[in-house]
């Protein structure tokens, strides 16, 4: 599905609306292992499939919560295009919660609702209310308010 295109000067028109839902993304064990390498977080629940199969309450390995958070940039980039933007900067997150596990092999997607837009020098700051869903689960895997600065 092609991304929704929004002009950064007109974002106030969609405040309060769910702007887009991403396609599904499979969180593979290979991706989890690469994230563990990058982050230096080798906790067995993430990288030891044998041990996780017998000791984990999830029956196998699960993604790091911060891996789930980190795929938001990919999911947003594939889902929403920002017209009039020279660059975007992650400014932070508010109210971040990892509300459910993401077992290896799971498919996730993100729902993006624009909560607020405010001017900053050279652009605007957006506050996105993001819910990451895991396919087949009623409870989300992650909920957050994600702040992004868009510069013209």
C-alpha positions as semicolon CSV with decimal commas, in nm:
position;residue;x (nm);y (nm);z (nm)
1;X;0,000;0,000;0,000
2;X;0,147;0,343;-0,089
3;X;0,214;0,577;0,202
4;X;-0,028;0,850;0,304
5;X;0,124;1,187;0,212
6;X;0,095;1,476;0,456
7;X;0,237;1,826;0,416
8;X;0,409;1,938;0,736
9;X;0,245;2,281;0,708
10;X;-0,103;2,127;0,711
11;X;-0,069;1,865;0,986
12;X;-0,306;2,055;1,216
13;X;-0,594;1,938;0,991
14;X;-0,550;1,577;1,106
15;X;-0,488;1,627;1,480
16;X;-0,699;1,380;1,672
17;X;-0,734;1,143;1,376
18;X;-0,590;0,802;1,307
19;X;-0,384;0,892;1,003
20;X;-0,260;0,550;0,898
21;X;-0,208;0,185;0,986
22;X;0,112;0,019;0,871
23;X;0,145;-0,308;0,689
24;X;0,239;-0,612;0,895
25;X;0,608;-0,665;0,975
26;X;0,746;-1,004;1,082
27;X;0,984;-0,988;1,377
28;X;1,225;-1,272;1,302
29;X;1,473;-1,438;1,534
30;X;1,749;-1,310;1,305
31;X;1,630;-0,952;1,364
32;X;1,615;-1,014;1,739
33;X;1,971;-1,154;1,733
34;X;2,099;-0,852;1,536
35;X;1,932;-0,617;1,781
36;X;2,089;-0,807;2,073
37;X;2,429;-0,763;1,907
38;X;2,375;-0,391;1,849
39;X;2,238;-0,326;2,198
40;X;2,464;-0,565;2,388
41;X;2,154;-0,722;2,545
42;X;2,189;-1,100;2,527
43;X;1,935;-1,199;2,791
44;X;1,837;-1,561;2,727
45;X;1,467;-1,477;2,684
46;X;1,567;-1,306;2,358
47;X;1,850;-1,515;2,214
48;X;1,850;-1,866;2,362
49;X;1,572;-2,051;2,177
50;X;1,633;-2,379;2,359
51;X;1,620;-2,232;2,706
52;X;1,329;-2,003;2,616
53;X;1,132;-2,302;2,486
54;X;1,152;-2,472;2,826
55;X;1,177;-2,185;3,076
56;X;0,997;-1,889;2,922
57;X;0,628;-1,832;2,997
58;X;0,595;-1,747;2,625
59;X;0,716;-2,085;2,497
60;X;1,006;-1,932;2,304
61;X;1,213;-1,622;2,253
62;X;1,061;-1,276;2,248
63;X;1,175;-0,946;2,098
64;X;1,336;-0,685;2,317
65;X;1,089;-0,412;2,404
66;X;1,331;-0,158;2,262
67;X;1,345;-0,354;1,936
68;X;0,968;-0,320;1,910
69;X;1,007;0,053;1,976
70;X;1,287;0,083;1,721
71;X;1,079;-0,054;1,432
72;X;0,845;0,244;1,463
73;X;1,077;0,445;1,237
74;X;1,051;0,178;0,967
75;X;0,675;0,141;1,005
76;X;0,617;0,517;0,994
77;X;0,847;0,558;0,694
78;X;0,661;0,291;0,501
79;X;0,321;0,432;0,601
80;X;0,338;0,812;0,599
81;X;0,535;1,042;0,367
82;X;0,595;1,400;0,481
83;X;0,582;1,656;0,203
84;X;0,772;1,979;0,266
85;X;1,011;1,810;0,508
86;X;1,387;1,837;0,471
87;X;1,457;1,612;0,770
88;X;1,291;1,454;1,068
89;X;1,439;1,407;1,415
90;X;1,319;1,173;1,688
91;X;1,266;1,403;1,985
92;X;1,156;1,144;2,241
93;X;0,871;0,939;2,374
94;X;0,617;0,996;2,650
95;X;0,417;0,735;2,838
96;X;0,597;0,440;2,678
97;X;0,465;0,100;2,783
98;X;0,557;-0,247;2,661
99;X;0,215;-0,402;2,718
100;X;0,259;-0,745;2,560
101;X;0,529;-0,981;2,437
102;X;0,636;-1,012;2,073
103;X;0,745;-1,375;2,024
104;X;0,996;-1,445;1,747
105;X;0,807;-1,496;1,421
106;X;0,522;-1,264;1,523
107;X;0,381;-1,005;1,289
108;X;0,329;-0,652;1,419
109;X;0,182;-0,335;1,278
110;X;0,146;0,021;1,406
111;X;-0,151;0,254;1,425
112;X;-0,059;0,622;1,403
113;X;-0,292;0,885;1,548
114;X;-0,171;1,246;1,549
115;X;-0,222;1,387;1,895
116;X;-0,071;1,734;1,862
117;X;0,130;1,967;1,639
118;X;0,323;2,266;1,765
119;X;0,563;2,503;1,594
120;X;0,937;2,481;1,665
121;X;1,211;2,689;1,511
122;X;1,237;2,583;1,147
123;X;0,948;2,337;1,153
124;X;0,691;2,159;1,366
125;X;0,688;1,904;1,644
126;X;0,434;1,625;1,625
127;X;0,308;1,401;1,904
128;X;0,195;1,067;1,761
129;X;-0,015;0,828;1,968
130;X;0,115;0,494;1,849
131;X;-0,020;0,147;1,921
132;X;0,178;-0,155;1,805
133;X;-0,049;-0,454;1,755
134;X;0,055;-0,817;1,734
135;X;-0,139;-1,022;1,483
136;X;-0,395;-1,244;1,652
137;X;-0,372;-1,070;1,990
138;X;-0,629;-0,835;2,138
139;X;-0,378;-0,669;2,372
140;X;-0,124;-0,438;2,206
141;X;0,249;-0,501;2,233
142;X;0,339;-0,134;2,280
143;X;0,170;0,199;2,336
144;X;0,343;0,535;2,336
145;X;0,331;0,900;2,253
146;X;0,617;0,956;2,007
147;X;0,756;1,304;1,950
148;X;0,906;1,385;1,611
149;X;1,040;1,718;1,487
150;X;0,994;1,788;1,117
151;X;1,212;2,058;0,961
152;X;1,118;2,236;0,638
